[in-house]
Each structure stands twice: as structure tokens, then as C-alpha cells.
PDB file of N, CA and C in Angstrom:
ATOM      1  N   MET A   1      35.434-133.892  97.525  1.00 48.00           N
ATOM      2  CA  MET A   1      35.683-133.291  98.166  1.00 48.00           C
ATOM      3  C   MET A   1      36.999-131.982  97.333  1.00 48.00           C
ATOM      4  N   ALA A   2      37.376-131.793  96.768  1.00 48.00           N
ATOM      5  CA  ALA A   2      37.860-131.210  95.221  1.00 48.00           C
ATOM      6  C   ALA A   2      36.791-130.118  94.453  1.00 48.00           C
ATOM      7  N   SER A   3      36.104-131.104  94.399  1.00 49.00           N
ATOM      8  CA  SER A   3      34.375-130.730  93.397  1.00 49.00           C
ATOM      9  C   SER A   3      33.716-129.900  94.247  1.00 49.00           C
ATOM     10  N   VAL A   4      34.057-130.220  95.227  1.00 48.00           N
ATOM     11  CA  VAL A   4      33.527-128.629  96.739  1.00 48.00           C
ATOM     12  C   VAL A   4      33.744-127.886  96.075  1.00 48.00           C
ATOM     13  N   LYS A   5      35.007-127.716  96.325  1.00 52.00           N
ATOM     14  CA  LYS A   5      35.689-126.574  96.350  1.00 52.00           C
ATOM     15  C   LYS A   5      36.014-125.831  95.514  1.00 52.00           C
ATOM     16  N   LYS A   6      36.234-126.477  94.064  1.00 53.00           N
ATOM     17  CA  LYS A   6      35.591-126.249  92.656  1.00 53.00           C
ATOM     18  C   LYS A   6      34.255-125.923  92.689  1.00 53.00           C
ATOM     19  N   SER A   7      33.526-125.951  93.621  1.00 55.00           N
ATOM     20  CA  SER A   7      32.193-125.204  93.581  1.00 55.00           C
ATOM     21  C   SER A   7      32.406-124.314  93.728  1.00 55.00           C
ATOM     22  N   GLY A   8      33.039-124.459  94.921  1.00 55.00           N
ATOM     23  CA  GLY A   8      32.566-122.873  96.243  1.00 55.00           C
ATOM     24  C   GLY A   8      33.765-122.133  95.095  1.00 55.00           C
ATOM     25  N   VAL A   9      34.936-121.970  94.863  1.00 58.00           N
ATOM     26  CA  VAL A   9      35.373-121.002  93.847  1.00 58.00           C
ATOM     27  C   VAL A   9      34.997-120.750  92.810  1.00 58.00           C
ATOM     28  N   SER A  10      34.522-121.711  92.256  1.00 66.00           N
ATOM     29  CA  SER A  10      33.181-121.044  90.506  1.00 66.00           C
ATOM     30  C   SER A  10      31.565-119.544  91.052  1.00 66.00           C
ATOM     31  N   LEU A  11      31.296-120.116  92.570  1.00 64.00           N
ATOM     32  CA  LEU A  11      30.218-120.076  92.632  1.00 64.00           C
ATOM     33  C   LEU A  11      30.881-117.937  93.624  1.00 64.00           C
ATOM     34  N   TYR A  12      31.857-118.166  93.505  1.00 60.00           N
ATOM     35  CA  TYR A  12      32.228-117.187  93.981  1.00 60.00           C
ATOM     36  C   TYR A  12      32.735-115.860  92.460  1.00 60.00           C
ATOM     37  N   TYR A  13      33.187-117.121  91.605  1.00 63.00           N
ATOM     38  CA  TYR A  13      33.520-116.059  90.515  1.00 63.00           C
ATOM     39  C   TYR A  13      32.404-115.764  90.024  1.00 63.00           C
ATOM     40  N   TYR A  14      31.139-116.681  89.995  1.00 61.00           N
ATOM     41  CA  TYR A  14      29.949-115.955  89.251  1.00 61.00           C
ATOM     42  C   TYR A  14      29.538-115.588  90.858  1.00 61.00           C
ATOM     43  N   SER A  15      29.492-114.655  90.913  1.00 64.00           N
ATOM     44  CA  SER A  15      29.088-113.842  92.182  1.00 64.00           C
ATOM     45  C   SER A  15      30.056-112.522  92.072  1.00 64.00           C
ATOM     46  N   ALA A  16      30.949-112.688  91.886  1.00 65.00           N
ATOM     47  CA  ALA A  16      32.205-111.420  91.736  1.00 65.00           C
ATOM     48  C   ALA A  16      31.467-110.318  89.913  1.00 65.00           C
ATOM     49  N   ALA A  17      31.538-111.802  89.310  1.00 65.00           N
ATOM     50  CA  ALA A  17      31.153-111.271  87.990  1.00 65.00           C
ATOM     51  C   ALA A  17      29.984-110.831  88.099  1.00 65.00           C
ATOM     52  N   LEU A  18      28.643-111.094  88.995  1.00 64.00           N
ATOM     53  CA  LEU A  18      27.414-111.081  88.748  1.00 64.00           C
ATOM     54  C   LEU A  18      27.461-108.962  89.208  1.00 64.00           C
ATOM     55  N   LEU A  19      27.702-109.349  90.342  1.00 64.00           N
ATOM     56  CA  LEU A  19      28.797-107.641  91.242  1.00 64.00           C
ATOM     57  C   LEU A  19      28.739-106.607  90.187  1.00 64.00           C
ATOM     58  N   LEU A  20      29.938-107.345  89.888  1.00 64.00           N
ATOM     59  CA  LEU A  20      30.513-106.163  88.424  1.00 64.00           C
ATOM     60  C   LEU A  20      29.636-105.475  87.295  1.00 64.00           C
ATOM     61  N   ILE A  21      28.503-106.819  87.080  1.00 64.00           N
ATOM     62  CA  ILE A  21      27.642-106.370  86.134  1.00 64.00           C
ATOM     63  C   ILE A  21      26.717-106.074  86.509  1.00 64.00           C
ATOM     64  N   LEU A  22      26.405-105.560  87.945  1.00 61.00           N
ATOM     65  CA  LEU A  22      25.035-104.604  88.143  1.00 61.00           C
ATOM     66  C   LEU A  22      25.490-103.317  88.464  1.00 61.00           C
ATOM     67  N   MET A  23      27.023-103.577  88.889  1.00 65.00           N
ATOM     68  CA  MET A  23      28.091-101.900  89.494  1.00 65.00           C
ATOM     69  C   MET A  23      27.631-101.144  87.897  1.00 65.00           C
ATOM     70  N   ALA A  24      28.188-101.923  86.700  1.00 62.00           N
ATOM     71  CA  ALA A  24      28.198-101.535  85.415  1.00 62.00           C
ATOM     72  C   ALA A  24      26.200-101.251  84.375  1.00 62.00           C
ATOM     73  N   LEU A  25      25.840-102.281  85.209  1.00 58.00           N
ATOM     74  CA  LEU A  25      24.109-102.050  84.943  1.00 58.00           C
ATOM     75  C   LEU A  25      23.861-100.246  85.677  1.00 58.00           C
ATOM     76  N   SER A  26      24.299-100.355  86.888  1.00 57.00           N
ATOM     77  CA  SER A  26      23.193 -99.100  87.473  1.00 57.00           C
ATOM     78  C   SER A  26      24.021 -97.709  87.139  1.00 57.00           C
ATOM     79  N   ALA A  27      26.072 -97.940  86.511  1.00 54.00           N
ATOM     80  CA  ALA A  27      26.352 -96.727  86.514  1.00 54.00           C
ATOM     81  C   ALA A  27      25.561 -96.214  85.115  1.00 54.00           C
ATOM     82  N   GLU A  28      25.238 -96.751  83.674  1.00 50.00           N
ATOM     83  CA  GLU A  28      24.146 -97.074  83.316  1.00 50.00           C
ATOM     84  C   GLU A  28      22.932 -96.689  83.413  1.00 50.00           C
ATOM     85  N   ILE A  29      22.488 -96.927  84.284  1.00 49.00           N
ATOM     86  CA  ILE A  29      21.042 -96.152  84.293  1.00 49.00           C
ATOM     87  C   ILE A  29      21.245 -94.294  85.226  1.00 49.00           C
ATOM     88  N   LYS A  30      22.133 -94.444  86.362  1.00 58.00           N
ATOM     89  CA  LYS A  30      22.296 -93.442  86.028  1.00 58.00           C
ATOM     90  C   LYS A  30      22.880 -92.203  85.043  1.00 58.00           C
ATOM     91  N   THR A  31      23.505 -92.228  84.047  1.00 54.00           N
ATOM     92  CA  THR A  31      24.271 -92.079  82.962  1.00 54.00           C
ATOM     93  C   THR A  31      22.416 -91.767  82.454  1.00 54.00           C
ATOM     94  N   VAL A  32      21.739 -92.647  82.070  1.00 47.00           N
ATOM     95  CA  VAL A  32      20.452 -92.295  81.520  1.00 47.00           C
ATOM     96  C   VAL A  32      19.165 -91.681  82.009  1.00 47.00           C
ATOM     97  N   ARG A  33      19.351 -91.553  83.161  1.00 58.00           N
ATOM     98  CA  ARG A  33      18.585 -90.829  83.950  1.00 58.00           C
ATOM     99  C   ARG A  33      19.181 -89.310  83.840  1.00 58.00           C
ATOM    100  N   SER A  34      19.974 -89.269  83.799  1.00 61.00           N
ATOM    101  CA  SER A  34      21.224 -87.748  84.080  1.00 61.00           C
ATOM    102  C   SER A  34      20.650 -87.062  82.785  1.00 61.00           C
ATOM    103  N   GLN A  35      21.047 -87.415  81.595  1.00 62.00           N
ATOM    104  CA  GLN A  35      20.502 -87.313  80.211  1.00 62.00           C
ATOM    105  C   GLN A  35      18.986 -87.243  80.333  1.00 62.00           C
ATOM    106  N   SER A  36      18.381 -87.463  80.829  1.00 79.00           N
ATOM    107  CA  SER A  36      17.210 -87.480  80.781  1.00 79.00           C
ATOM    108  C   SER A  36      16.451 -86.062  81.282  1.00 79.00           C
ATOM    109  N   CYS A  37      17.064 -86.295  82.225  1.00 85.00           N
ATOM    110  CA  CYS A  37      17.234 -85.028  83.043  1.00 85.00           C
ATOM    111  C   CYS A  37      17.395 -83.929  83.362  1.00 85.00           C
ATOM    112  N   VAL A  38      18.472 -83.446  82.369  1.00 84.00           N
ATOM    113  CA  VAL A  38      18.938 -82.518  81.313  1.00 84.00           C
ATOM    114  C   VAL A  38      17.852 -82.336  80.413  1.00 84.00           C
ATOM    115  N   GLY A  39      17.669 -82.854  79.668  1.00 84.00           N
ATOM    116  CA  GLY A  39      16.441 -82.413  78.699  1.00 84.00           C
ATOM    117  C   GLY A  39      15.286 -82.431  79.477  1.00 84.00           C
ATOM    118  N   GLN A  40      14.937 -82.683  80.289  1.00 86.00           N
ATOM    119  CA  GLN A  40      13.730 -82.364  81.079  1.00 86.00           C
ATOM    120  C   GLN A  40      13.661 -81.025  81.874  1.00 86.00           C
ATOM    121  N   LEU A  41      15.225 -80.276  82.575  1.00 86.00           N
ATOM    122  CA  LEU A  41      15.760 -79.194  83.073  1.00 86.00           C
ATOM    123  C   LEU A  41      15.336 -78.081  81.356  1.00 86.00           C
ATOM    124  N   SER A  42      16.051 -78.773  80.243  1.00 86.00           N
ATOM    125  CA  SER A  42      16.263 -77.009  79.606  1.00 86.00           C
ATOM    126  C   SER A  42      14.936 -76.450  78.481  1.00 86.00           C
ATOM    127  N   ASN A  43      13.952 -77.743  79.549  1.00 88.00           N
ATOM    128  CA  ASN A  43      12.038 -77.406  78.554  1.00 88.00           C
ATOM    129  C   ASN A  43      12.397 -76.561  79.304  1.00 88.00           C
ATOM    130  N   LEU A  44      12.647 -75.934  80.010  1.00 87.00           N
ATOM    131  CA  LEU A  44      12.350 -74.538  81.399  1.00 87.00           C
ATOM    132  C   LEU A  44      12.352 -73.810  81.339  1.00 87.00           C
ATOM    133  N   ASN A  45      13.087 -73.598  79.796  1.00 87.00           N
ATOM    134  CA  ASN A  45      14.117 -72.499  79.295  1.00 87.00           C
ATOM    135  C   ASN A  45      12.205 -71.207  79.343  1.00 87.00           C
ATOM    136  N   THR A  46      10.980 -71.919  78.554  1.00 88.00           N
ATOM    137  CA  THR A  46      10.156 -71.084  78.989  1.00 88.00           C
ATOM    138  C   THR A  46       9.897 -70.098  79.807  1.00 88.00           C
ATOM    139  N   CYS A  47      10.357 -70.920  81.207  1.00 87.00           N
ATOM    140  CA  CYS A  47       9.908 -70.846  82.543  1.00 87.00           C
ATOM    141  C   CYS A  47      10.630 -69.484  83.490  1.00 87.00           C
ATOM    142  N   ALA A  48      11.216 -68.740  81.986  1.00 87.00           N
ATOM    143  CA  ALA A  48      12.344 -67.761  82.429  1.00 87.00           C
ATOM    144  C   ALA A  48      11.745 -66.494  83.065  1.00 87.00           C
ATOM    145  N   PRO A  49      10.809 -66.065  81.878  1.00 87.00           N
ATOM    146  CA  PRO A  49      10.243 -64.958  82.415  1.00 87.00           C
ATOM    147  C   PRO A  49       9.723 -64.480  83.743  1.00 87.00           C
ATOM    148  N   PHE A  50       9.187 -66.185  84.319  1.00 87.00           N
ATOM    149  CA  PHE A  50       8.503 -66.550  85.746  1.00 87.00           C
ATOM    150  C   PHE A  50       9.725 -66.168  86.701  1.00 87.00           C
ATOM    151  N   VAL A  51      10.659 -66.777  86.244  1.00 83.00           N
ATOM    152  CA  VAL A  51      12.062 -67.266  87.341  1.00 83.00           C
ATOM    153  C   VAL A  51      12.704 -65.779  87.316  1.00 83.00           C
ATOM    154  N   VAL A  52      12.329 -64.732  86.517  1.00 81.00           N
ATOM    155  CA  VAL A  52      14.034 -63.161  86.825  1.00 81.00           C
ATOM    156  C   VAL A  52      12.684 -62.582  87.331  1.00 81.00           C
ATOM    157  N   PRO A  53      13.744 -61.944  88.787  1.00 80.00           N
ATOM    158  CA  PRO A  53      12.879 -60.777  89.668  1.00 80.00           C
ATOM    159  C   PRO A  53      12.037 -59.797  88.556  1.00 80.00           C
ATOM    160  N   GLY A  54      10.967 -59.376  88.742  1.00 82.00           N
ATOM    161  CA  GLY A  54      10.177 -58.340  88.448  1.00 82.00           C
ATOM    162  C   GLY A  54      10.224 -58.418  86.693  1.00 82.00           C
ATOM    163  N   GLN A  55       9.955 -59.810  86.147  1.00 82.00           N
ATOM    164  CA  GLN A  55      10.019 -60.025  84.941  1.00 82.00           C
ATOM    165  C   GLN A  55       8.284 -60.084  84.771  1.00 82.00           C
ATOM    166  N   SER A  56       7.509 -61.642  85.538  1.00 79.00           N
ATOM    167  CA  SER A  56       5.961 -62.366  85.297  1.00 79.00           C
ATOM    168  C   SER A  56       6.266 -62.313  86.759  1.00 79.00           C
ATOM    169  N   ALA A  57       4.911 -62.141  86.573  1.00 85.00           N
ATOM    170  CA  ALA A  57       4.215 -62.797  88.309  1.00 85.00           C
ATOM    171  C   ALA A  57       3.406 -64.259  88.064  1.00 85.00           C
ATOM    172  N   ILE A  58       3.313 -64.651  87.100  1.00 90.00           N
ATOM    173  CA  ILE A  58       2.194 -65.180  86.666  1.00 90.00           C
ATOM    174  C   ILE A  58       3.195 -66.420  85.842  1.00 90.00           C
ATOM    175  N   PRO A  59       3.251 -67.574  85.569  1.00 91.00           N
ATOM    176  CA  PRO A  59       4.224 -67.922  85.003  1.00 91.00           C
ATOM    177  C   PRO A  59       3.273 -68.726  83.525  1.00 91.00           C
ATOM    178  N   SER A  60       3.505 -68.871  82.473  1.00 92.00           N
ATOM    179  CA  SER A  60       3.110 -68.954  81.609  1.00 92.00           C
ATOM    180  C   SER A  60       2.657 -70.586  81.670  1.00 92.00           C
ATOM    181  N   ALA A  61       1.799 -70.268  80.105  1.00 95.00           N
ATOM    182  CA  ALA A  61       0.624 -71.475  80.226  1.00 95.00           C
ATOM    183  C   ALA A  61       1.991 -73.198  79.754  1.00 95.00           C
ATOM    184  N   GLU A  62       2.817 -72.408  79.072  1.00 93.00           N
ATOM    185  CA  GLU A  62       4.121 -73.027  78.113  1.00 93.00           C
ATOM    186  C   GLU A  62       5.057 -73.296  79.926  1.00 93.00           C
ATOM    187  N   CYS A  63       5.238 -72.897  80.746  1.00 91.00           N
ATOM    188  CA  CYS A  63       5.665 -72.923  81.864  1.00 91.00           C
ATOM    189  C   CYS A  63       4.937 -73.733  82.519  1.00 91.00           C
ATOM    190  N   CYS A  64       4.036 -74.258  83.234  1.00 94.00           N
ATOM    191  CA  CYS A  64       3.976 -74.953  83.532  1.00 94.00           C
ATOM    192  C   CYS A  64       3.276 -76.321  82.793  1.00 94.00           C
ATOM    193  N   SER A  65       3.232 -76.176  81.945  1.00 94.00           N
ATOM    194  CA  SER A  65       3.307 -78.170  81.171  1.00 94.00           C
ATOM    195  C   SER A  65       4.694 -77.800  80.975  1.00 94.00           C
ATOM    196  N   ALA A  66       5.872 -77.390  80.756  1.00 91.00           N
ATOM    197  CA  ALA A  66       6.813 -78.173  80.755  1.00 91.00           C
ATOM    198  C   ALA A  66       7.331 -78.464  82.310  1.00 91.00           C
ATOM    199  N   LEU A  67       7.299 -77.786  83.476  1.00 92.00           N
ATOM    200  CA  LEU A  67       7.490 -78.006  84.690  1.00 92.00           C
ATOM    201  C   LEU A  67       6.322 -79.381  85.304  1.00 92.00           C
ATOM    202  N   GLN A  68       4.951 -79.402  84.527  1.00 93.00           N
ATOM    203  CA  GLN A  68       4.310 -80.808  84.921  1.00 93.00           C
ATOM    204  C   GLN A  68       5.483 -82.285  84.383  1.00 93.00           C
ATOM    205  N   GLU A  69       6.120 -81.569  83.385  1.00 90.00           N
ATOM    206  CA  GLU A  69       6.710 -83.470  82.767  1.00 90.00           C
ATOM    207  C   GLU A  69       7.896 -82.856  83.885  1.00 90.00           C
ATOM    208  N   VAL A  70       8.802 -81.785  84.421  1.00 89.00           N
ATOM    209  CA  VAL A  70      10.005 -82.549  84.909  1.00 89.00           C
ATOM    210  C   VAL A  70       9.567 -83.521  86.372  1.00 89.00           C
ATOM    211  N   ASP A  71      10.561 -84.339  86.630  1.00 89.00           N
ATOM    212  CA  ASP A  71      10.612 -86.121  87.571  1.00 89.00           C
ATOM    213  C   ASP A  71      11.320 -85.015  88.537  1.00 89.00           C
ATOM    214  N   GLN A  72      10.093 -85.225  89.628  1.00 89.00           N
ATOM    215  CA  GLN A  72      10.476 -84.468  90.511  1.00 89.00           C
ATOM    216  C   GLN A  72      11.704 -84.958  91.744  1.00 89.00           C
ATOM    217  N   GLY A  73      12.403 -85.831  91.034  1.00 88.00           N
ATOM    218  CA  GLY A  73      13.313 -85.905  91.763  1.00 88.00           C
ATOM    219  C   GLY A  73      14.716 -85.019  90.740  1.00 88.00           C
ATOM    220  N   CYS A  74      14.217 -85.184  89.421  1.00 86.00           N
ATOM    221  CA  CYS A  74      15.191 -84.057  88.982  1.00 86.00           C
ATOM    222  C   CYS A  74      15.080 -82.898  89.441  1.00 86.00           C
ATOM    223  N   LEU A  75      14.158 -82.240  89.014  1.00 88.00           N
ATOM    224  CA  LEU A  75      14.230 -81.021  89.737  1.00 88.00           C
ATOM    225  C   LEU A  75      14.730 -81.031  91.188  1.00 88.00           C
ATOM    226  N   CYS A  76      14.573 -81.774  92.283  1.00 87.00           N
ATOM    227  CA  CYS A  76      15.030 -81.437  93.542  1.00 87.00           C
ATOM    228  C   CYS A  76      16.173 -81.467  93.490  1.00 87.00           C
ATOM    229  N   SER A  77      17.144 -82.863  92.819  1.00 85.00           N
ATOM    230  CA  SER A  77      18.567 -82.812  92.953  1.00 85.00           C
ATOM    231  C   SER A  77      19.037 -81.605  92.220  1.00 85.00           C
ATOM    232  N   THR A  78      18.157 -80.662  91.114  1.00 86.00           N
ATOM    233  CA  THR A  78      18.745 -80.175  90.804  1.00 86.00           C
ATOM    234  C   THR A  78      18.771 -78.305  92.013  1.00 86.00           C
ATOM    235  N   LEU A  79      17.887 -78.777  92.873  1.00 86.00           N
ATOM    236  CA  LEU A  79      17.896 -77.200  93.199  1.00 86.00           C
ATOM    237  C   LEU A  79      18.767 -77.769  94.546  1.00 86.00           C
ATOM    238  N   GLN A  80      18.789 -78.833  94.615  1.00 86.00           N
ATOM    239  CA  GLN A  80      19.867 -78.818  95.834  1.00 86.00           C
ATOM    240  C   GLN A  80      21.339 -78.398  95.382  1.00 86.00           C
ATOM    241  N   ILE A  81      21.905 -79.098  94.173  1.00 84.00           N
ATOM    242  CA  ILE A  81      23.007 -78.783  93.287  1.00 84.00           C
ATOM    243  C   ILE A  81      23.310 -76.979  93.679  1.00 84.00           C
ATOM    244  N   ALA A  82      21.957 -77.011  92.817  1.00 85.00           N
ATOM    245  CA  ALA A  82      22.290 -75.174  92.682  1.00 85.00           C
ATOM    246  C   ALA A  82      22.856 -74.893  94.011  1.00 85.00           C
ATOM    247  N   ALA A  83      22.187 -74.620  95.687  1.00 86.00           N
ATOM    248  CA  ALA A  83      21.930 -74.690  96.555  1.00 86.00           C
ATOM    249  C   ALA A  83      23.743 -74.921  97.337  1.00 86.00           C
ATOM    250  N   ARG A  84      24.489 -75.676  96.886  1.00 86.00           N
ATOM    251  CA  ARG A  84      25.463 -75.805  96.936  1.00 86.00           C
ATOM    252  C   ARG A  84      26.782 -75.276  96.578  1.00 86.00           C
ATOM    253  N   MET A  85      26.373 -74.949  95.382  1.00 86.00           N
ATOM    254  CA  MET A  85      27.536 -73.763  94.447  1.00 86.00           C
ATOM    255  C   MET A  85      27.910 -73.286  94.582  1.00 86.00           C
ATOM    256  N   PRO A  86      27.617 -71.863  95.510  1.00 89.00           N
ATOM    257  CA  PRO A  86      28.246 -70.501  96.291  1.00 89.00           C
ATOM    258  C   PRO A  86      28.983 -71.868  97.045  1.00 89.00           C
ATOM    259  N   VAL A  87      29.672 -72.742  98.028  1.00 88.00           N
ATOM    260  CA  VAL A  87      30.498 -72.375  98.862  1.00 88.00           C
ATOM    261  C   VAL A  87      31.515 -73.653  97.946  1.00 88.00           C
ATOM    262  N   ALA A  88      30.733 -74.380  96.909  1.00 87.00           N
ATOM    263  CA  ALA A  88      31.888 -75.423  96.238  1.00 87.00           C
ATOM    264  C   ALA A  88      32.417 -74.129  95.583  1.00 87.00           C
ATOM    265  N   CYS A  89      31.923 -72.816  94.621  1.00 90.00           N
ATOM    266  CA  CYS A  89      33.161 -72.098  94.804  1.00 90.00           C
ATOM    267  C   CYS A  89      33.490 -70.577  95.625  1.00 90.00           C
ATOM    268  N   ARG A  90      33.174 -71.405  96.486  1.00 90.00           N
ATOM    269  CA  ARG A  90      34.438 -70.821  97.573  1.00 90.00           C
ATOM    270  C   ARG A  90      33.715 -69.494  97.912  1.00 90.00           C
ATOM    271  N   LEU A  91      32.217 -69.527  97.952  1.00 89.00           N
ATOM    272  CA  LEU A  91      31.354 -67.715  97.837  1.00 89.00           C
ATOM    273  C   LEU A  91      30.629 -67.996  99.180  1.00 89.00           C
ATOM    274  N   PRO A  92      30.610 -67.130  99.808  1.00 89.00           N
ATOM    275  CA  PRO A  92      28.826 -67.102 100.834  1.00 89.00           C
ATOM    276  C   PRO A  92      27.969 -67.734 100.518  1.00 89.00           C
ATOM    277  N   ALA A  93      27.637 -68.644 101.263  1.00 84.00           N
ATOM    278  CA  ALA A  93      26.031 -69.729 101.146  1.00 84.00           C
ATOM    279  C   ALA A  93      25.001 -68.573 100.861  1.00 84.00           C
ATOM    280  N   ILE A  94      24.617 -69.602 100.354  1.00 80.00           N
ATOM    281  CA  ILE A  94      23.140 -68.785  99.710  1.00 80.00           C
ATOM    282  C   ILE A  94      21.908 -68.297 100.814  1.00 80.00           C
ATOM    283  N   THR A  95      21.295 -67.349 101.828  1.00 80.00           N
ATOM    284  CA  THR A  95      20.606 -67.695 102.370  1.00 80.00           C
ATOM    285  C   THR A  95      19.084 -66.277 102.142  1.00 80.00           C
ATOM    286  N   CYS A  96      17.774 -67.193 101.311  1.00 77.00           N
ATOM    287  CA  CYS A  96      17.458 -66.588 100.749  1.00 77.00           C
ATOM    288  C   CYS A  96      16.372 -65.724 101.998  1.00 77.00           C
ATOM    289  N   GLY A  97      15.025 -64.901 101.772  1.00 72.00           N
ATOM    290  CA  GLY A  97      14.178 -64.728 102.722  1.00 72.00           C
ATOM    291  C   GLY A  97      12.467 -64.611 102.056  1.00 72.00           C
ATOM    292  N   ASN A  98      11.782 -64.123 102.267  1.00 62.00           N
ATOM    293  CA  ASN A  98      10.974 -63.901 101.605  1.00 62.00           C
ATOM    294  C   ASN A  98      10.625 -62.885 100.794  1.00 62.00           C
ATOM    295  N   ASN A  99      11.444 -61.806 101.059  1.00 54.00           N
ATOM    296  CA  ASN A  99      11.677 -60.566 100.452  1.00 54.00           C
ATOM    297  C   ASN A  99      12.390 -60.515  99.252  1.00 54.00           C
ATOM    298  N   HIS A 100      13.405 -61.393  99.228  1.00 49.00           N
ATOM    299  CA  HIS A 100      14.596 -61.020  97.894  1.00 49.00           C
ATOM    300  C   HIS A 100      13.480 -61.269  97.094  1.00 49.00           C
TER     301      HIS A 100
END
């Protein structure tokens, strides 16, 4: 009976340790992805003339190439965060139409 109880306790600690390792690994992966995302987004500086209203109606080849290298999840997350920024800064929410 003592060995069964001892096995149950060690299994509990093993499971807890494994869970902690997985949580640490998950945090590390998020950090690496975040750093990768920042690098990908910084390459989009070549797209500035296209993004600024009135500058250029067509993105450059360099812009298109840089955009192609950005992970879709990275880009979507960034746009979602950018859309929430005004509210987080206690400013009116962004409302965009086709004529802006």
C-alpha cells in the first residue's frame, strides 16, 4: 500500500513538473514569435509611401516583397492591436469608411 501511495505522490509531482515545463516552453515560444513578428513588421517600412494618404496609389515591389514575408497571424494581431489603441488611450474608437 505504501508503494502505491508513494507512486501516486511521485506521479503528482512529475505531472506538476511537466506542466511547469510546458508553461515555460509556451512563454518562450511566444517571446520568439513576438520577436520574429517585430522583425517582419519593421521590414514593412518600405511600404510607408503607400500607407500614407496621398503619397502613392501603388505599393512598390519592395513593399510587396516585404509584405509577402510577414506571417499572416503577425499582421492580423498587429492590426487588431492597432484598432484597439485609441480606446486603450481613452480616445474615441476608430470608425473607418471607404472615403478616408
